[in-house]
Amino acid sequence: MIIISTGKGRFIVVFLIINFLLFFLVPNTDNKEPFWLALGLLVTALEVFLLDQYLKKTEKGRAVREKSTGREMILKPNHSLYFINIKYWPIIFMILSSLFFYSYISS
């Protein structure tokens, strides 16, 4: 499987794999309920959100002056996974988590 990421976007996959192992494979139950998968996705969403906040706070952009107009721009690094910016991944994980919670409650 090819993982397309820029910047620190690869940490999203690392968080997802670690939480999948902790919350879905580790609980010693015969019935693998979607509750554990939903909880793992929820924790992953929290971790990715905190990573995004940390990166926004600590990374400073570099100033670049445009030659033709003389305007100064600040370029900040881009962190994404599969061309989706890191700030949108917590929302995706929360939606998936709510779907698994709903399937757990309805069964």
CSV table of C-alpha atoms in Angstrom, one decimal:
chain,number,residue,atom,x,y,z
A,1,MET,CA,0.0,0.0,0.0
A,2,ILE,CA,1.3,3.4,-1.0
A,3,ILE,CA,1.1,6.1,1.7
A,4,ILE,CA,1.1,9.6,0.2
A,5,SER,CA,2.0,12.2,2.8
A,6,THR,CA,3.7,15.5,3.1
A,7,GLY,CA,5.3,17.0,6.1
A,8,LYS,CA,4.2,15.3,9.4
A,9,GLY,CA,1.2,13.7,7.7
A,10,ARG,CA,2.7,10.2,8.2
A,11,PHE,CA,2.1,10.5,11.9
A,12,ILE,CA,-1.7,10.1,11.2
A,13,VAL,CA,-1.0,6.6,10.0
A,14,VAL,CA,1.2,5.8,13.0
A,15,PHE,CA,-1.5,7.0,15.4
A,16,LEU,CA,-4.1,5.0,13.6
A,17,ILE,CA,-2.1,1.8,13.7
A,18,ILE,CA,-1.2,2.1,17.3
A,19,ASN,CA,-4.7,2.9,18.4
A,20,PHE,CA,-6.1,0.1,16.3
A,21,LEU,CA,-3.7,-2.3,18.0
A,22,LEU,CA,-4.5,-1.0,21.5
A,23,PHE,CA,-8.3,-0.7,21.2
A,24,PHE,CA,-9.3,-3.4,18.8
A,25,LEU,CA,-6.8,-6.2,19.0
A,26,VAL,CA,-5.7,-6.0,22.7
A,27,PRO,CA,-9.1,-6.3,24.5
A,28,ASN,CA,-9.4,-10.0,25.2
A,29,THR,CA,-13.0,-10.5,24.1
A,30,ASP,CA,-14.3,-13.1,21.7
A,31,ASN,CA,-16.8,-10.7,20.3
A,32,LYS,CA,-15.0,-7.9,18.5
A,33,GLU,CA,-17.6,-5.2,18.9
A,34,PRO,CA,-17.5,-2.0,17.0
A,35,PHE,CA,-17.3,-0.1,20.3
A,36,TRP,CA,-13.6,-0.7,20.5
A,37,LEU,CA,-13.0,0.4,17.0
A,38,ALA,CA,-15.0,3.6,17.6
A,39,LEU,CA,-13.1,4.3,20.8
A,40,GLY,CA,-9.8,3.9,18.9
A,41,LEU,CA,-10.9,6.2,16.2
A,42,LEU,CA,-12.0,8.8,18.7
A,43,VAL,CA,-8.6,8.7,20.5
A,44,THR,CA,-6.9,8.9,17.1
A,45,ALA,CA,-9.0,12.0,16.3
A,46,LEU,CA,-7.9,13.6,19.6
A,47,GLU,CA,-4.2,12.8,18.9
A,48,VAL,CA,-4.2,14.2,15.4
A,49,PHE,CA,-6.0,17.3,16.6
A,50,LEU,CA,-3.4,17.8,19.3
A,51,LEU,CA,-0.6,17.2,16.8
A,52,ASP,CA,-2.1,19.8,14.5
A,53,GLN,CA,-2.4,22.4,17.3
A,54,TYR,CA,1.2,21.7,18.3
A,55,LEU,CA,2.5,22.1,14.7
A,56,LYS,CA,0.6,25.4,14.3
A,57,LYS,CA,2.0,26.7,17.5
A,58,THR,CA,5.7,25.7,17.1
A,59,GLU,CA,6.4,25.9,13.4
A,60,LYS,CA,7.2,29.3,12.1
A,61,GLY,CA,7.0,30.1,8.4
A,62,ARG,CA,9.8,31.6,6.4
A,63,ALA,CA,9.5,35.0,4.9
A,64,VAL,CA,9.8,35.3,1.1
A,65,ARG,CA,9.8,38.5,-0.9
A,66,GLU,CA,8.3,38.5,-4.3
A,67,LYS,CA,10.6,40.1,-6.8
A,68,SER,CA,8.1,41.6,-9.2
A,69,THR,CA,5.8,43.3,-6.6
A,70,GLY,CA,8.0,43.5,-3.6
A,71,ARG,CA,5.4,42.0,-1.3
A,72,GLU,CA,6.5,39.8,1.5
A,73,MET,CA,4.8,36.4,2.0
A,74,ILE,CA,5.1,33.9,4.8
A,75,LEU,CA,5.4,30.3,3.6
A,76,LYS,CA,4.4,27.6,6.1
A,77,PRO,CA,4.9,23.9,5.7
A,78,ASN,CA,2.0,21.7,4.6
A,79,HIS,CA,1.2,18.6,6.5
A,80,SER,CA,-1.2,16.2,4.7
A,81,LEU,CA,-2.1,12.6,4.2
A,82,TYR,CA,-3.5,11.6,0.8
A,83,PHE,CA,-3.8,15.2,-0.2
A,84,ILE,CA,-6.1,16.0,2.8
A,85,ASN,CA,-4.7,18.5,5.2
A,86,ILE,CA,-4.0,17.4,8.8
A,87,LYS,CA,-6.6,19.8,10.2
A,88,TYR,CA,-9.4,17.8,8.5
A,89,TRP,CA,-8.4,14.3,9.6
A,90,PRO,CA,-9.9,14.7,13.2
A,91,ILE,CA,-13.3,15.5,11.6
A,92,ILE,CA,-13.1,12.4,9.4
A,93,PHE,CA,-12.1,10.2,12.3
A,94,MET,CA,-14.9,11.6,14.5
A,95,ILE,CA,-17.5,10.9,11.7
A,96,LEU,CA,-16.2,7.3,11.3
A,97,SER,CA,-16.2,6.9,15.1
A,98,SER,CA,-19.8,8.1,15.4
A,99,LEU,CA,-20.9,5.6,12.7
A,100,PHE,CA,-19.3,2.7,14.6
A,101,PHE,CA,-20.9,3.9,17.9
A,102,TYR,CA,-24.2,4.1,16.1
A,103,SER,CA,-23.8,0.5,14.8
A,104,TYR,CA,-22.8,-0.6,18.3
A,105,ILE,CA,-25.9,1.0,19.9
A,106,SER,CA,-28.3,-0.2,17.2
A,107,SER,CA,-27.2,-3.8,17.5
